[in-house]
């Protein structure tokens, strides 16, 4: 079968590899149909893996597909079912996994496409428990945005920040894959959404998605605008994933007792912060990484109910690297998808 593999830093090749064997007990064989691109793919491509990994490595962390065969004892899914695939190889046995917190697994083998072989190939075998059925009316391309983009946002906003109807939320980089998802999900429950963007063209598009206020962070100090928009009170929740460039402004945008949730640091991993401000203002800060299997189901249900992911471009498999270059350049509105 064909697989897109990373052989070294910035060295991706489309190669022929052996297809996986028939699925074992509890396993399912999936024909991959669509793969979502994420910043973690860019890090892996640039050689920024934090743990040891064996190269060549099949890339792709976020995917959807169709079940072609099931192993012994598989009961929840059947051949022909359309599924979204969890993006990490978790054990299923530790306390975190048993309680449904797979993203806290104590024995995780790694993130697909980053530490262990991923999904940019024709067939993969997966444990049944790491698959979530895709509802009717949701396409493979849309479903490929559920395991990381939509799932991560669901986990950040609702499990961690406990965002509620009527609250005000600041969403950074509202034109990004997760930014667009956060704007849509927050608007869907009746929140006021303030968002930052890097150019006015993106600003107009985010506004069309429903954002109430758009701030161009290149021309305005966003924390000043946020304080003005909220009558000096600040927002209830900040949705962070930019990191060093925005961190302190994000804290200044929060109201007393506000919540900041972060899942990324694309502008840099180190910063300093005022601890007196942290405790006096009683901020609550949540680090968030990935999502639970339940979050993927919640994300897919939202898609079926009409919260459609914003897809910028769909590439064929041999244009995966073009997608990574686009993602790195930030000239993207929404998600980039590769069909397999
Ligand atoms: Zn586990």
mmCIF file of C-alpha atoms and ligand atoms in Angstrom:
data_model
loop_
_atom_site.group_PDB
_atom_site.id
_atom_site.type_symbol
_atom_site.label_atom_id
_atom_site.label_comp_id
_atom_site.label_asym_id
_atom_site.label_seq_id
_atom_site.Cartn_x
_atom_site.Cartn_y
_atom_site.Cartn_z
ATOM 1 C CA UNK A 1 0.000 0.000 0.000
ATOM 2 C CA UNK A 2 1.008 3.626 -0.374
ATOM 3 C CA UNK A 3 2.176 5.522 2.710
ATOM 4 C CA UNK A 4 3.585 8.994 3.189
ATOM 5 C CA UNK A 5 6.625 8.667 5.433
ATOM 6 C CA UNK A 6 9.089 11.011 7.089
ATOM 7 C CA UNK A 7 12.684 9.857 6.550
ATOM 8 C CA UNK A 8 14.448 12.757 8.271
ATOM 9 C CA UNK A 9 13.934 16.444 8.996
ATOM 10 C CA UNK A 10 11.891 17.936 6.137
ATOM 11 C CA UNK A 11 12.241 14.729 4.104
ATOM 12 C CA UNK A 12 8.815 13.302 3.238
ATOM 13 C CA UNK A 13 8.445 10.508 0.695
ATOM 14 C CA UNK A 14 5.484 8.650 -0.764
ATOM 15 C CA UNK A 15 6.532 4.989 -0.588
ATOM 16 C CA UNK A 16 5.159 1.461 -0.951
ATOM 17 C CA UNK A 17 4.974 -0.456 2.324
ATOM 18 C CA UNK A 18 3.431 -3.761 3.394
ATOM 19 C CA UNK A 19 -0.276 -3.564 4.174
ATOM 20 C CA UNK A 20 -1.141 -4.451 7.775
ATOM 21 C CA UNK A 21 -2.155 -8.073 8.521
ATOM 22 C CA UNK A 22 -5.790 -9.038 9.147
ATOM 23 C CA UNK A 23 -6.987 -7.293 12.331
ATOM 24 C CA UNK A 24 -6.298 -9.175 15.575
ATOM 25 C CA UNK A 25 -8.705 -9.677 18.498
ATOM 26 C CA UNK A 26 -10.346 -6.365 19.460
ATOM 27 C CA UNK A 27 -8.852 -4.672 16.419
ATOM 28 C CA UNK A 28 -10.409 -3.105 13.367
ATOM 29 C CA UNK A 29 -8.895 -2.420 9.950
ATOM 30 C CA UNK A 30 -9.673 1.034 8.599
ATOM 31 C CA UNK A 31 -9.313 2.315 5.049
ATOM 32 C CA UNK A 32 -8.144 5.897 5.653
ATOM 33 C CA UNK A 33 -10.060 8.480 3.637
ATOM 34 C CA UNK A 34 -9.053 11.911 4.979
ATOM 35 C CA UNK A 35 -6.293 13.326 7.217
ATOM 36 C CA UNK A 36 -6.420 16.716 8.964
ATOM 37 C CA UNK A 37 -3.200 18.744 9.160
ATOM 38 C CA UNK A 38 -2.149 20.249 12.490
ATOM 39 C CA UNK A 39 0.774 22.203 13.888
ATOM 40 C CA UNK A 40 2.033 18.976 15.437
ATOM 41 C CA UNK A 41 2.641 17.731 11.881
ATOM 42 C CA UNK A 42 4.772 20.807 11.229
ATOM 43 C CA UNK A 43 6.787 20.202 14.414
ATOM 44 C CA UNK A 44 7.358 16.575 13.457
ATOM 45 C CA UNK A 45 8.349 17.558 9.923
ATOM 46 C CA UNK A 46 10.858 20.094 11.277
ATOM 47 C CA UNK A 47 12.373 17.455 13.564
ATOM 48 C CA UNK A 48 10.899 18.865 16.768
ATOM 49 C CA UNK A 49 9.764 15.567 18.246
ATOM 50 C CA UNK A 50 10.256 15.621 22.019
ATOM 51 C CA UNK A 51 10.751 11.902 22.379
ATOM 52 C CA UNK A 52 12.702 9.250 20.591
ATOM 53 C CA UNK A 53 11.085 7.987 17.452
ATOM 54 C CA UNK A 54 11.983 5.517 14.783
ATOM 55 C CA UNK A 55 12.290 6.779 11.210
ATOM 56 C CA UNK A 56 10.894 6.337 8.653
ATOM 57 C CA UNK A 57 7.565 7.169 10.242
ATOM 58 C CA UNK A 58 4.149 7.319 8.579
ATOM 59 C CA UNK A 59 2.860 10.853 9.201
ATOM 60 C CA UNK A 60 -0.669 12.116 9.958
ATOM 61 C CA UNK A 61 -2.235 12.479 13.419
ATOM 62 C CA UNK A 62 -5.897 13.204 12.691
ATOM 63 C CA UNK A 63 -8.004 11.041 10.389
ATOM 64 C CA UNK A 64 -11.272 9.523 9.318
ATOM 65 C CA UNK A 65 -11.963 6.390 7.293
ATOM 66 C CA UNK A 66 -14.124 3.409 6.637
ATOM 67 C CA UNK A 67 -13.943 0.028 8.364
ATOM 68 C CA UNK A 68 -13.011 -2.771 5.966
ATOM 69 C CA UNK A 69 -12.498 -5.694 8.389
ATOM 70 C CA UNK A 70 -13.002 -6.444 12.078
ATOM 71 C CA UNK A 71 -11.130 -8.868 14.344
ATOM 72 C CA UNK A 72 -12.454 -11.369 16.842
ATOM 73 C CA UNK A 73 -14.580 -9.949 19.657
ATOM 74 C CA UNK A 74 -15.265 -6.607 17.995
ATOM 75 C CA UNK A 75 -18.887 -5.729 18.699
ATOM 76 C CA UNK A 76 -19.345 -1.962 18.675
ATOM 77 C CA UNK A 77 -18.494 -1.347 15.014
ATOM 78 C CA UNK A 78 -18.792 -3.325 11.777
ATOM 79 C CA UNK A 79 -17.362 -3.363 8.247
ATOM 80 C CA UNK A 80 -18.729 -0.422 6.276
ATOM 81 C CA UNK A 81 -18.976 1.914 9.298
ATOM 82 C CA UNK A 82 -17.446 5.359 8.858
ATOM 83 C CA UNK A 83 -15.200 6.320 11.779
ATOM 84 C CA UNK A 84 -12.927 9.005 13.218
ATOM 85 C CA UNK A 85 -9.683 7.733 14.750
ATOM 86 C CA UNK A 86 -8.208 8.767 18.114
ATOM 87 C CA UNK A 87 -4.815 10.414 17.597
ATOM 88 C CA UNK A 88 -2.739 8.671 20.263
ATOM 89 C CA UNK A 89 -1.952 5.073 21.084
ATOM 90 C CA UNK A 90 -3.235 4.850 24.660
ATOM 91 C CA UNK A 91 -3.233 1.685 26.776
ATOM 92 C CA UNK A 92 -6.915 1.369 27.640
ATOM 93 C CA UNK A 93 -5.994 -0.197 30.987
ATOM 94 C CA UNK A 94 -4.520 2.433 33.295
ATOM 95 C CA UNK A 95 -6.769 4.344 35.664
ATOM 96 C CA UNK A 96 -6.888 7.442 33.407
ATOM 97 C CA UNK A 97 -7.935 5.371 30.375
ATOM 98 C CA UNK A 98 -10.508 3.396 32.368
ATOM 99 C CA UNK A 99 -12.032 6.669 33.557
ATOM 100 C CA UNK A 100 -12.182 7.969 29.990
ATOM 101 C CA UNK A 101 -9.221 10.358 30.291
ATOM 102 C CA UNK A 102 -7.165 8.883 27.472
ATOM 103 C CA UNK A 103 -5.209 12.126 27.078
ATOM 104 C CA UNK A 104 -3.804 11.467 30.587
ATOM 105 C CA UNK A 105 -2.872 7.811 29.829
ATOM 106 C CA UNK A 106 0.037 6.681 32.012
ATOM 107 C CA UNK A 107 1.405 4.281 29.404
ATOM 108 C CA UNK A 108 0.791 6.146 26.166
ATOM 109 C CA UNK A 109 2.918 4.771 23.310
ATOM 110 C CA UNK A 110 2.799 8.125 21.558
ATOM 111 C CA UNK A 111 0.979 10.462 19.223
ATOM 112 C CA UNK A 112 0.154 9.008 15.838
ATOM 113 C CA UNK A 113 2.314 10.395 13.056
ATOM 114 C CA UNK A 114 4.652 12.040 15.580
ATOM 115 C CA UNK A 115 6.051 9.334 17.874
ATOM 116 C CA UNK A 116 4.476 6.259 16.252
ATOM 117 C CA UNK A 117 3.205 5.516 12.733
ATOM 118 C CA UNK A 118 0.237 7.689 11.808
ATOM 119 C CA UNK A 119 -2.600 7.682 9.353
ATOM 120 C CA UNK A 120 -1.318 8.959 6.011
ATOM 121 C CA UNK A 121 -1.508 5.557 4.365
ATOM 122 C CA UNK A 122 -4.237 3.371 2.890
ATOM 123 C CA UNK A 123 -4.912 0.897 5.707
ATOM 124 C CA UNK A 124 -4.339 0.904 9.472
ATOM 125 C CA UNK A 125 -5.237 -1.507 12.266
ATOM 126 C CA UNK A 126 -6.602 0.166 15.398
ATOM 127 C CA UNK A 127 -8.081 -1.065 18.678
ATOM 128 C CA UNK A 128 -11.874 -0.828 18.453
ATOM 129 C CA UNK A 129 -11.952 1.408 21.526
ATOM 130 C CA UNK A 130 -10.028 4.183 19.764
ATOM 131 C CA UNK A 131 -12.664 4.615 17.033
ATOM 132 C CA UNK A 132 -15.759 6.803 17.059
ATOM 133 C CA UNK A 133 -18.583 6.334 14.538
ATOM 134 C CA UNK A 134 -19.254 9.266 12.213
ATOM 135 C CA UNK A 135 -22.920 10.326 12.069
ATOM 136 C CA UNK A 136 -24.789 10.482 8.745
ATOM 137 C CA UNK A 137 -24.450 13.777 6.936
ATOM 138 C CA UNK A 138 -20.875 14.418 8.128
ATOM 139 C CA UNK A 139 -18.308 13.977 5.321
ATOM 140 C CA UNK A 140 -14.946 12.214 5.667
ATOM 141 C CA UNK A 141 -13.212 15.584 5.253
ATOM 142 C CA UNK A 142 -15.290 17.093 8.064
ATOM 143 C CA UNK A 143 -14.899 14.020 10.279
ATOM 144 C CA UNK A 144 -11.118 14.304 9.846
ATOM 145 C CA UNK A 145 -11.346 17.554 11.841
ATOM 146 C CA UNK A 146 -12.914 15.850 14.870
ATOM 147 C CA UNK A 147 -10.110 13.915 16.624
ATOM 148 C CA UNK A 148 -7.751 16.866 17.118
ATOM 149 C CA UNK A 149 -9.188 20.235 16.030
ATOM 150 C CA UNK A 150 -12.800 19.982 17.162
ATOM 151 C CA UNK A 151 -12.019 17.483 19.945
ATOM 152 C CA UNK A 152 -9.303 19.722 21.405
ATOM 153 C CA UNK A 153 -11.587 22.769 21.333
ATOM 154 C CA UNK A 154 -14.442 20.812 22.926
ATOM 155 C CA UNK A 155 -12.075 19.688 25.695
ATOM 156 C CA UNK A 156 -10.609 23.156 26.220
ATOM 157 C CA UNK A 157 -13.800 25.181 26.273
ATOM 158 C CA UNK A 158 -16.188 22.807 27.986
ATOM 159 C CA UNK A 159 -14.215 20.260 30.079
ATOM 160 C CA UNK A 160 -11.486 22.652 31.211
ATOM 161 C CA UNK A 161 -12.720 26.264 31.018
ATOM 162 C CA UNK A 162 -16.364 25.239 31.638
ATOM 163 C CA UNK A 163 -17.589 27.927 29.252
ATOM 164 C CA UNK A 164 -21.244 28.767 29.810
ATOM 165 C CA UNK A 165 -23.964 30.430 27.766
ATOM 166 C CA UNK A 166 -23.876 34.206 28.050
ATOM 167 C CA UNK A 167 -20.189 34.460 28.937
ATOM 168 C CA UNK A 168 -17.619 36.443 26.990
ATOM 169 C CA UNK A 169 -14.657 34.632 25.480
ATOM 170 C CA UNK A 170 -11.507 35.897 23.775
ATOM 171 C CA UNK A 171 -10.422 33.495 21.010
ATOM 172 C CA UNK A 172 -6.898 34.048 19.707
ATOM 173 C CA UNK A 173 -6.067 33.474 16.039
ATOM 174 C CA UNK A 174 -9.723 33.173 15.149
ATOM 175 C CA UNK A 175 -8.851 32.232 11.572
ATOM 176 C CA UNK A 176 -6.861 29.125 12.481
ATOM 177 C CA UNK A 177 -8.195 25.572 12.456
ATOM 178 C CA UNK A 178 -8.905 25.512 16.188
ATOM 179 C CA UNK A 179 -9.715 29.224 16.292
ATOM 180 C CA UNK A 180 -12.556 28.867 13.781
ATOM 181 C CA UNK A 181 -13.864 25.853 15.709
ATOM 182 C CA UNK A 182 -13.763 27.788 18.997
ATOM 183 C CA UNK A 183 -15.642 30.751 17.506
ATOM 184 C CA UNK A 184 -18.369 28.465 16.125
ATOM 185 C CA UNK A 185 -18.762 26.408 19.316
ATOM 186 C CA UNK A 186 -18.854 29.449 21.595
ATOM 187 C CA UNK A 187 -21.381 31.266 19.398
ATOM 188 C CA UNK A 188 -23.532 28.127 19.241
ATOM 189 C CA UNK A 189 -24.163 28.293 23.006
ATOM 190 C CA UNK A 190 -24.793 32.036 22.994
ATOM 191 C CA UNK A 191 -21.486 33.490 24.116
ATOM 192 C CA UNK A 192 -20.080 36.871 23.119
ATOM 193 C CA UNK A 193 -16.943 36.176 21.100
ATOM 194 C CA UNK A 194 -14.009 38.553 20.752
ATOM 195 C CA UNK A 195 -11.310 37.268 18.443
ATOM 196 C CA UNK A 196 -7.849 38.296 17.283
ATOM 197 C CA UNK A 197 -6.549 37.932 13.729
ATOM 198 C CA UNK A 198 -3.333 38.857 11.929
ATOM 199 C CA UNK A 199 -4.904 40.499 8.874
ATOM 200 C CA UNK A 200 -8.127 42.254 7.935
ATOM 201 C CA UNK A 201 -9.117 39.710 5.287
ATOM 202 C CA UNK A 202 -9.206 36.987 7.941
ATOM 203 C CA UNK A 203 -11.036 39.410 10.204
ATOM 204 C CA UNK A 204 -13.895 39.749 7.713
ATOM 205 C CA UNK A 205 -14.131 35.963 7.395
ATOM 206 C CA UNK A 206 -14.214 35.413 11.182
ATOM 207 C CA UNK A 207 -16.892 38.059 11.470
ATOM 208 C CA UNK A 208 -18.914 36.143 8.859
ATOM 209 C CA UNK A 209 -18.602 33.052 11.091
ATOM 210 C CA UNK A 210 -20.340 34.966 13.857
ATOM 211 C CA UNK A 211 -17.579 36.577 15.925
ATOM 212 C CA UNK A 212 -18.949 39.697 17.617
ATOM 213 C CA UNK A 213 -15.692 41.680 17.684
ATOM 214 C CA UNK A 214 -12.525 41.203 15.668
ATOM 215 C CA UNK A 215 -9.178 42.744 16.644
ATOM 216 C CA UNK A 216 -6.220 42.929 14.269
ATOM 217 C CA UNK A 217 -3.381 42.246 16.727
ATOM 218 C CA UNK A 218 -0.825 43.702 14.317
ATOM 219 C CA UNK A 219 -2.425 47.156 14.360
ATOM 220 C CA UNK A 220 -4.043 47.260 17.836
ATOM 221 C CA UNK A 221 -3.006 46.208 21.339
ATOM 222 C CA UNK A 222 -5.647 43.522 21.791
ATOM 223 C CA UNK A 223 -5.698 43.669 25.617
ATOM 224 C CA UNK A 224 -6.569 47.380 25.498
ATOM 225 C CA UNK A 225 -9.378 46.789 23.007
ATOM 226 C CA UNK A 226 -10.715 43.859 25.083
ATOM 227 C CA UNK A 227 -10.848 45.983 28.239
ATOM 228 C CA UNK A 228 -12.675 48.714 26.341
ATOM 229 C CA UNK A 229 -15.158 46.247 24.811
ATOM 230 C CA UNK A 230 -15.927 44.719 28.218
ATOM 231 C CA UNK A 231 -16.317 48.029 30.064
ATOM 232 C CA UNK A 232 -12.915 47.485 31.802
ATOM 233 C CA UNK A 233 -14.114 44.204 33.346
ATOM 234 C CA UNK A 234 -12.307 41.719 31.121
ATOM 235 C CA UNK A 235 -13.531 38.466 29.613
ATOM 236 C CA UNK A 236 -14.648 35.310 31.420
ATOM 237 C CA UNK A 237 -12.472 32.985 29.334
ATOM 238 C CA UNK A 238 -9.386 33.331 27.142
ATOM 239 C CA UNK A 239 -8.740 30.639 24.545
ATOM 240 C CA UNK A 240 -4.925 30.642 24.152
ATOM 241 C CA UNK A 241 -2.697 28.800 21.713
ATOM 242 C CA UNK A 242 -0.357 31.544 20.513
ATOM 243 C CA UNK A 243 1.963 31.528 23.541
ATOM 244 C CA UNK A 244 4.811 33.927 24.254
ATOM 245 C CA UNK A 245 3.571 36.801 22.067
ATOM 246 C CA UNK A 246 0.110 36.971 23.647
ATOM 247 C CA UNK A 247 0.423 35.418 27.122
ATOM 248 C CA UNK A 248 0.640 38.538 29.267
ATOM 249 C CA UNK A 249 -1.913 40.397 27.178
ATOM 250 C CA UNK A 250 -4.205 37.408 27.578
ATOM 251 C CA UNK A 251 -3.918 37.564 31.367
ATOM 252 C CA UNK A 252 -4.608 41.310 31.284
ATOM 253 C CA UNK A 253 -7.745 40.572 29.226
ATOM 254 C CA UNK A 254 -9.219 38.327 31.931
ATOM 255 C CA UNK A 255 -11.667 39.499 34.538
ATOM 256 C CA UNK A 256 -11.061 38.678 38.212
ATOM 257 C CA UNK A 257 -11.525 34.958 38.658
ATOM 258 C CA UNK A 258 -11.419 34.459 34.893
ATOM 259 C CA UNK A 259 -10.206 31.282 33.234
ATOM 260 C CA UNK A 260 -7.429 30.935 30.680
ATOM 261 C CA UNK A 261 -7.102 27.678 28.775
ATOM 262 C CA UNK A 262 -4.144 26.969 26.506
ATOM 263 C CA UNK A 263 -3.208 24.183 24.117
ATOM 264 C CA UNK A 264 -0.333 25.680 22.203
ATOM 265 C CA UNK A 265 2.554 28.097 21.898
ATOM 266 C CA UNK A 266 3.148 28.651 18.201
ATOM 267 C CA UNK A 267 4.929 31.979 18.871
ATOM 268 C CA UNK A 268 7.317 30.573 21.492
ATOM 269 C CA UNK A 269 7.330 28.391 24.605
ATOM 270 C CA UNK A 270 8.869 30.683 27.242
ATOM 271 C CA UNK A 271 7.496 33.768 28.934
ATOM 272 C CA UNK A 272 7.500 35.525 32.311
ATOM 273 C CA UNK A 273 4.428 36.371 34.319
ATOM 274 C CA UNK A 274 3.466 38.504 37.285
ATOM 275 C CA UNK A 275 2.605 36.110 40.112
ATOM 276 C CA UNK A 276 1.004 38.817 42.234
ATOM 277 C CA UNK A 277 -1.395 39.471 39.379
ATOM 278 C CA UNK A 278 -2.080 35.718 39.157
ATOM 279 C CA UNK A 279 -3.157 35.305 42.786
ATOM 280 C CA UNK A 280 -4.688 38.712 43.399
ATOM 281 C CA UNK A 281 -6.831 38.433 40.296
ATOM 282 C CA UNK A 282 -7.544 34.775 41.154
ATOM 283 C CA UNK A 283 -6.974 33.601 37.607
ATOM 284 C CA UNK A 284 -7.467 29.958 36.810
ATOM 285 C CA UNK A 285 -5.100 28.627 34.153
ATOM 286 C CA UNK A 286 -5.614 25.300 32.398
ATOM 287 C CA UNK A 287 -3.084 23.456 30.259
ATOM 288 C CA UNK A 288 -4.952 21.327 27.774
ATOM 289 C CA UNK A 289 -3.598 18.736 25.388
ATOM 290 C CA UNK A 290 -5.603 16.628 22.998
ATOM 291 C CA UNK A 291 -8.981 15.358 24.069
ATOM 292 C CA UNK A 292 -10.855 12.349 25.331
ATOM 293 C CA UNK A 293 -12.590 9.791 23.122
ATOM 294 C CA UNK A 294 -15.907 11.163 24.408
ATOM 295 C CA UNK A 295 -14.931 14.639 23.121
ATOM 296 C CA UNK A 296 -14.581 13.231 19.580
ATOM 297 C CA UNK A 297 -18.152 11.935 19.759
ATOM 298 C CA UNK A 298 -19.341 15.302 21.078
ATOM 299 C CA UNK A 299 -17.490 17.066 18.257
ATOM 300 C CA UNK A 300 -19.037 14.810 15.605
ATOM 301 C CA UNK A 301 -22.499 15.345 17.085
ATOM 302 C CA UNK A 302 -21.959 19.107 16.854
ATOM 303 C CA UNK A 303 -20.958 18.752 13.206
ATOM 304 C CA UNK A 304 -24.099 16.710 12.504
ATOM 305 C CA UNK A 305 -26.140 19.429 14.225
ATOM 306 C CA UNK A 306 -24.754 22.041 11.836
ATOM 307 C CA UNK A 307 -21.507 23.332 13.382
ATOM 308 C CA UNK A 308 -19.468 22.558 10.278
ATOM 309 C CA UNK A 309 -15.683 22.783 10.366
ATOM 310 C CA UNK A 310 -14.222 25.515 8.187
ATOM 311 C CA UNK A 311 -12.084 23.782 5.574
ATOM 312 C CA UNK A 312 -9.624 25.981 3.691
ATOM 313 C CA UNK A 313 -8.214 23.489 1.166
ATOM 314 C CA UNK A 314 -8.383 19.761 0.425
ATOM 315 C CA UNK A 315 -5.128 18.358 -0.971
ATOM 316 C CA UNK A 316 -4.339 15.006 -2.541
ATOM 317 C CA UNK A 317 -1.800 12.785 -0.763
ATOM 318 C CA UNK A 318 1.156 13.869 -2.920
ATOM 319 C CA UNK A 319 0.545 17.507 -1.878
ATOM 320 C CA UNK A 320 0.831 16.896 1.886
ATOM 321 C CA UNK A 321 4.010 18.957 2.052
ATOM 322 C CA UNK A 322 2.340 21.908 0.309
ATOM 323 C CA UNK A 323 -0.219 21.762 3.114
ATOM 324 C CA UNK A 324 2.515 21.827 5.773
ATOM 325 C CA UNK A 325 4.151 24.821 4.058
ATOM 326 C CA UNK A 326 0.815 26.649 4.012
ATOM 327 C CA UNK A 327 0.205 25.842 7.687
ATOM 328 C CA UNK A 328 3.656 27.105 8.605
ATOM 329 C CA UNK A 329 3.079 30.330 6.620
ATOM 330 C CA UNK A 330 -0.203 30.956 8.539
ATOM 331 C CA UNK A 331 -1.896 31.863 5.237
ATOM 332 C CA UNK A 332 -4.780 29.558 6.068
ATOM 333 C CA UNK A 333 -8.376 30.117 7.104
ATOM 334 C CA UNK A 334 -9.660 27.025 8.873
ATOM 335 C CA UNK A 335 -8.426 23.494 8.295
ATOM 336 C CA UNK A 336 -6.230 21.855 5.674
ATOM 337 C CA UNK A 337 -7.240 18.325 4.734
ATOM 338 C CA UNK A 338 -5.413 15.641 2.758
ATOM 339 C CA UNK A 339 -7.435 12.891 1.117
ATOM 340 C CA UNK A 340 -5.884 9.435 0.915
HETATM 341 ZN ZN1 LIG B 1 -3.785 4.290 29.655
#
